[in-house]
Amino acid sequence: MSLIFLAAVLLIFYYLAILLDRKLDKNGKAPSPFKFPIIGHLHLMTKYPGESWKAFNEIQEKFGKIVELKLGVQKFLLVADLDAVKEILLTNGKKFANRPYLKSVDRLAPGIENVSHLCSWSNSYKETRQRIFFHTLTSSTSNGVRNRYYGIMARKHEYFLQSLSSGNKRELCLKDLNFLIGSVFFEHLCGKSLMNDCGSFEQFLILQYKFHENSINGSVVDLFPILGRLEIFYKNTTGSIHQLINYLEHDGGLLERRDRLSQEYPSPRGISRNQENPQELEDCFSEDLIRCHFMDPASMSWRKCVLTVLGLLLNVPNVTNITMACLGYLSLDHEVQDEIRSEIKRKIPWNDDIISPDQSMKLVHTKAAMMETLRLISSPYLPHSAIENTSLNGYRVEKGTNVLVNVQYINHSPDLWESPLEFKPSRFLIPSEDGSSVQIRKPSFFLPYSLGCRSCPGFGMFEAQAFFIVANLLRKFQLSTSYSHQEMQKRGLCNFSSMKQADFFSLNLIPLEDS
């Protein structure tokens, strides 16, 4: 009898919880599935371990394009409605411009949550973001800075291609690509060539992957902060950030540059760096920040200076993973490879040793392949957080609510894309007005770098780097792989969250006779 009574009580509580959820809907809140005490909706995520976006897609198929979720102690609004997404990013972007506080990241890298893309909105961040734009190949970047970046890429890519052509090795793996991309980013942002320091730089790159892996593993603490008191969640994780900072300060030359610049201040120009014309800036990024540090140490502390540089360099694994995925898709589709190569032969003089990023508008098939990779991978936006009580599409949103834009749902929607799970770069191409060629078509609902005040500030560096690699490799090599599409998917082809180098596939490079 006692078991029957207990079952009856639990059944009553279950229906009361459902009725309560329905009542909340009537009070202006977004639809929400049934949730349990303490864990909230986490039980809905267990079906897809390590692939949370599949669970989110399933939830939105059942409950709509705007859904309220409770994951542990955190409140989330999951959004895939296009009008609502543009409201979050643009129309009411300032109301959703904050970032949630992540206890796991704060523990892994104290202070990094106050810089770059991880921090909430403030005038200080706005100024730092503007400085980032001066150096990351946006419309604010001077020709001198842009040409320096192109020069670094050309020099390192030429050496990379020569090593592939002259050596016995005919295989491209993630480690090789990561070193190439990392060395370009490092020299551009820090203003220092690696010279003979390859071994320690390889360790620096490995530590970046380790930092990302630790961030993912520690995310349970963000959902249940009380677990942060247990050291088991931080065992062997805090050392990587100290090693990364130490490398930047010493091997990256930041301390040496600080000592040298300390002799120049007060600035001989006698003005704040924020008053300068962006087009006149020719310093490397780290030097620009160090000058800001001397001009206003209260808003640009030394630690913030170092962590801001590190924040951009920590994007190297992301850039590498996406670029490798693009090459992976191409290795499975020789027809698209041939289209890209044919366009290169028609539009780029064969005596040009290197195809440069400023030729990207000529090579629309290469650009379309990169866009299609971004669509398929659908790298997630960082969560936004409501600065104040507001509303979204008529639903009430409380201050502090975390807002997740479900980019994968949008980018894989059969309502928006034909055969959404297939690699079809041609979907981004349309005939020109005279019908003699094709040109890029970017749909308004394709937003790979987000929009507005929290858009990705480093997209220009990524696009230039990825284009450089894909175009120049395909000009000299045929890409192939021994893996099937299914095997490559298991090894990270479509898994943006995979941050382990061992998870990825390798590619075979077959030299072309006329290269």
CSV table of N, CA and C in Angstrom, one decimal, residues 92-143:
chain,number,residue,atom,x,y,z
A,92,ASN,N,17.6,44.9,-30.8
A,92,ASN,CA,17.8,45.1,-29.4
A,92,ASN,C,19.1,44.5,-28.9
A,93,GLY,N,20.1,44.6,-29.7
A,93,GLY,CA,21.4,44.0,-29.4
A,93,GLY,C,22.0,44.4,-28.1
A,94,LYS,N,21.8,45.7,-27.8
A,94,LYS,CA,22.4,46.2,-26.5
A,94,LYS,C,21.8,45.6,-25.3
A,95,LYS,N,20.5,45.2,-25.4
A,95,LYS,CA,19.8,44.6,-24.3
A,95,LYS,C,20.2,43.1,-24.0
A,96,PHE,N,20.8,42.5,-25.1
A,96,PHE,CA,21.3,41.1,-25.0
A,96,PHE,C,22.8,41.1,-25.1
A,97,ALA,N,23.5,42.1,-24.8
A,97,ALA,CA,24.9,42.2,-25.2
A,97,ALA,C,25.9,41.6,-24.1
A,98,ASN,N,25.3,41.2,-22.9
A,98,ASN,CA,26.2,40.7,-21.9
A,98,ASN,C,26.5,39.2,-22.2
A,99,ARG,N,27.5,38.7,-21.5
A,99,ARG,CA,27.9,37.3,-21.5
A,99,ARG,C,27.6,36.7,-20.1
A,100,PRO,N,27.2,35.4,-20.1
A,100,PRO,CA,27.0,34.8,-18.8
A,100,PRO,C,28.4,34.6,-18.0
A,101,TYR,N,28.3,34.7,-16.7
A,101,TYR,CA,29.6,34.4,-16.0
A,101,TYR,C,29.8,32.9,-15.9
A,102,LEU,N,31.0,32.5,-16.3
A,102,LEU,CA,31.3,31.1,-16.4
A,102,LEU,C,32.4,30.8,-15.3
A,103,LYS,N,31.9,30.2,-14.2
A,103,LYS,CA,32.8,29.9,-13.1
A,103,LYS,C,34.0,29.0,-13.5
A,104,SER,N,33.7,28.1,-14.4
A,104,SER,CA,34.7,27.1,-14.9
A,104,SER,C,35.9,27.9,-15.6
A,105,VAL,N,35.5,28.8,-16.5
A,105,VAL,CA,36.5,29.6,-17.2
A,105,VAL,C,37.3,30.5,-16.2
A,106,ASP,N,36.6,31.1,-15.3
A,106,ASP,CA,37.2,31.9,-14.3
A,106,ASP,C,38.2,31.2,-13.5
A,107,ARG,N,37.9,29.9,-13.2
A,107,ARG,CA,38.9,29.1,-12.4
A,107,ARG,C,40.1,28.7,-13.2
A,108,LEU,N,39.8,28.4,-14.5
A,108,LEU,CA,40.9,27.9,-15.4
A,108,LEU,C,41.8,29.1,-15.7
A,109,ALA,N,41.2,30.3,-15.9
A,109,ALA,CA,42.0,31.4,-16.4
A,109,ALA,C,41.5,32.7,-15.7
A,110,PRO,N,41.8,32.9,-14.4
A,110,PRO,CA,41.3,34.1,-13.7
A,110,PRO,C,41.6,35.4,-14.5
A,111,GLY,N,40.5,36.1,-14.8
A,111,GLY,CA,40.6,37.4,-15.5
A,111,GLY,C,40.3,37.3,-17.0
A,112,ILE,N,40.4,36.1,-17.6
A,112,ILE,CA,40.1,36.1,-19.0
A,112,ILE,C,38.7,36.3,-19.3
A,113,GLU,N,37.8,36.1,-18.4
A,113,GLU,CA,36.3,36.3,-18.6
A,113,GLU,C,36.0,37.8,-18.7
A,114,ASN,N,37.0,38.7,-18.3
A,114,ASN,CA,36.8,40.1,-18.4
A,114,ASN,C,37.4,40.7,-19.6
A,115,VAL,N,37.9,39.9,-20.6
A,115,VAL,CA,38.5,40.5,-21.8
A,115,VAL,C,37.8,39.8,-23.0
A,116,SER,N,38.0,40.5,-24.1
A,116,SER,CA,37.6,40.0,-25.4
A,116,SER,C,36.2,39.5,-25.5
A,117,HIS,N,36.0,38.4,-26.2
A,117,HIS,CA,34.6,37.9,-26.5
A,117,HIS,C,33.9,37.3,-25.2
A,118,LEU,N,34.6,37.0,-24.1
A,118,LEU,CA,34.0,36.4,-23.0
A,118,LEU,C,33.4,37.4,-22.0
A,119,CYS,N,33.7,38.7,-22.1
A,119,CYS,CA,33.3,39.6,-21.1
A,119,CYS,C,31.9,40.2,-21.4
A,120,SER,N,31.3,40.8,-20.4
A,120,SER,CA,30.0,41.4,-20.6
A,120,SER,C,30.3,42.8,-21.2
A,121,TRP,N,29.2,43.4,-21.7
A,121,TRP,CA,29.3,44.7,-22.4
A,121,TRP,C,29.7,45.8,-21.5
A,122,SER,N,30.7,46.7,-21.9
A,122,SER,CA,31.1,47.8,-21.1
A,122,SER,C,31.8,48.8,-22.1
A,123,ASN,N,32.0,50.0,-21.6
A,123,ASN,CA,32.8,51.0,-22.5
A,123,ASN,C,34.2,50.5,-22.6
A,124,SER,N,34.8,49.9,-21.6
A,124,SER,CA,36.1,49.4,-21.6
A,124,SER,C,36.3,48.3,-22.7
A,125,TYR,N,35.3,47.4,-22.7
A,125,TYR,CA,35.3,46.3,-23.7
A,125,TYR,C,35.1,46.9,-25.1
A,126,LYS,N,34.2,47.9,-25.3
A,126,LYS,CA,34.0,48.5,-26.5
A,126,LYS,C,35.3,49.1,-27.1
A,127,GLU,N,36.1,49.8,-26.3
A,127,GLU,CA,37.4,50.4,-26.7
A,127,GLU,C,38.4,49.3,-27.1
A,128,THR,N,38.4,48.2,-26.3
A,128,THR,CA,39.3,47.1,-26.6
A,128,THR,C,38.9,46.4,-27.9
A,129,ARG,N,37.6,46.3,-28.1
A,129,ARG,CA,37.1,45.6,-29.4
A,129,ARG,C,37.5,46.5,-30.6
A,130,GLN,N,37.4,47.8,-30.4
A,130,GLN,CA,37.8,48.7,-31.5
A,130,GLN,C,39.3,48.5,-31.9
A,131,ARG,N,40.1,48.3,-30.9
A,131,ARG,CA,41.5,48.1,-31.1
A,131,ARG,C,41.8,46.8,-31.8
A,132,ILE,N,41.0,45.8,-31.4
A,132,ILE,CA,41.0,44.5,-32.1
A,132,ILE,C,40.7,44.6,-33.6
A,133,PHE,N,39.7,45.4,-33.9
A,133,PHE,CA,39.3,45.6,-35.3
A,133,PHE,C,40.4,46.2,-36.1
A,134,PHE,N,41.2,47.0,-35.5
A,134,PHE,CA,42.3,47.7,-36.2
A,134,PHE,C,43.3,46.6,-36.8
A,135,HIS,N,43.3,45.4,-36.2
A,135,HIS,CA,44.4,44.5,-36.5
A,135,HIS,C,43.9,43.2,-37.1
A,136,THR,N,42.5,43.0,-37.2
A,136,THR,CA,42.0,41.7,-37.7
A,136,THR,C,41.3,41.7,-39.0
A,137,LEU,N,41.8,42.6,-39.9
A,137,LEU,CA,41.4,42.6,-41.3
A,137,LEU,C,39.9,42.9,-41.5
A,138,THR,N,39.5,43.9,-40.8
A,138,THR,CA,38.1,44.5,-40.9
A,138,THR,C,38.2,45.8,-41.7
A,139,SER,N,37.1,46.5,-41.9
A,139,SER,CA,37.1,47.8,-42.6
A,139,SER,C,38.0,48.8,-41.8
A,140,SER,N,38.2,48.6,-40.5
A,140,SER,CA,39.0,49.5,-39.7
A,140,SER,C,40.5,49.3,-39.9
A,141,THR,N,40.9,48.2,-40.5
A,141,THR,CA,42.3,47.8,-40.6
A,141,THR,C,43.0,48.7,-41.7
A,142,SER,N,44.2,49.2,-41.3
A,142,SER,CA,45.0,50.0,-42.3
A,142,SER,C,45.6,49.1,-43.3
A,143,ASN,N,45.9,49.7,-44.5
A,143,ASN,CA,46.6,49.0,-45.5
A,143,ASN,C,47.9,48.4,-45.1
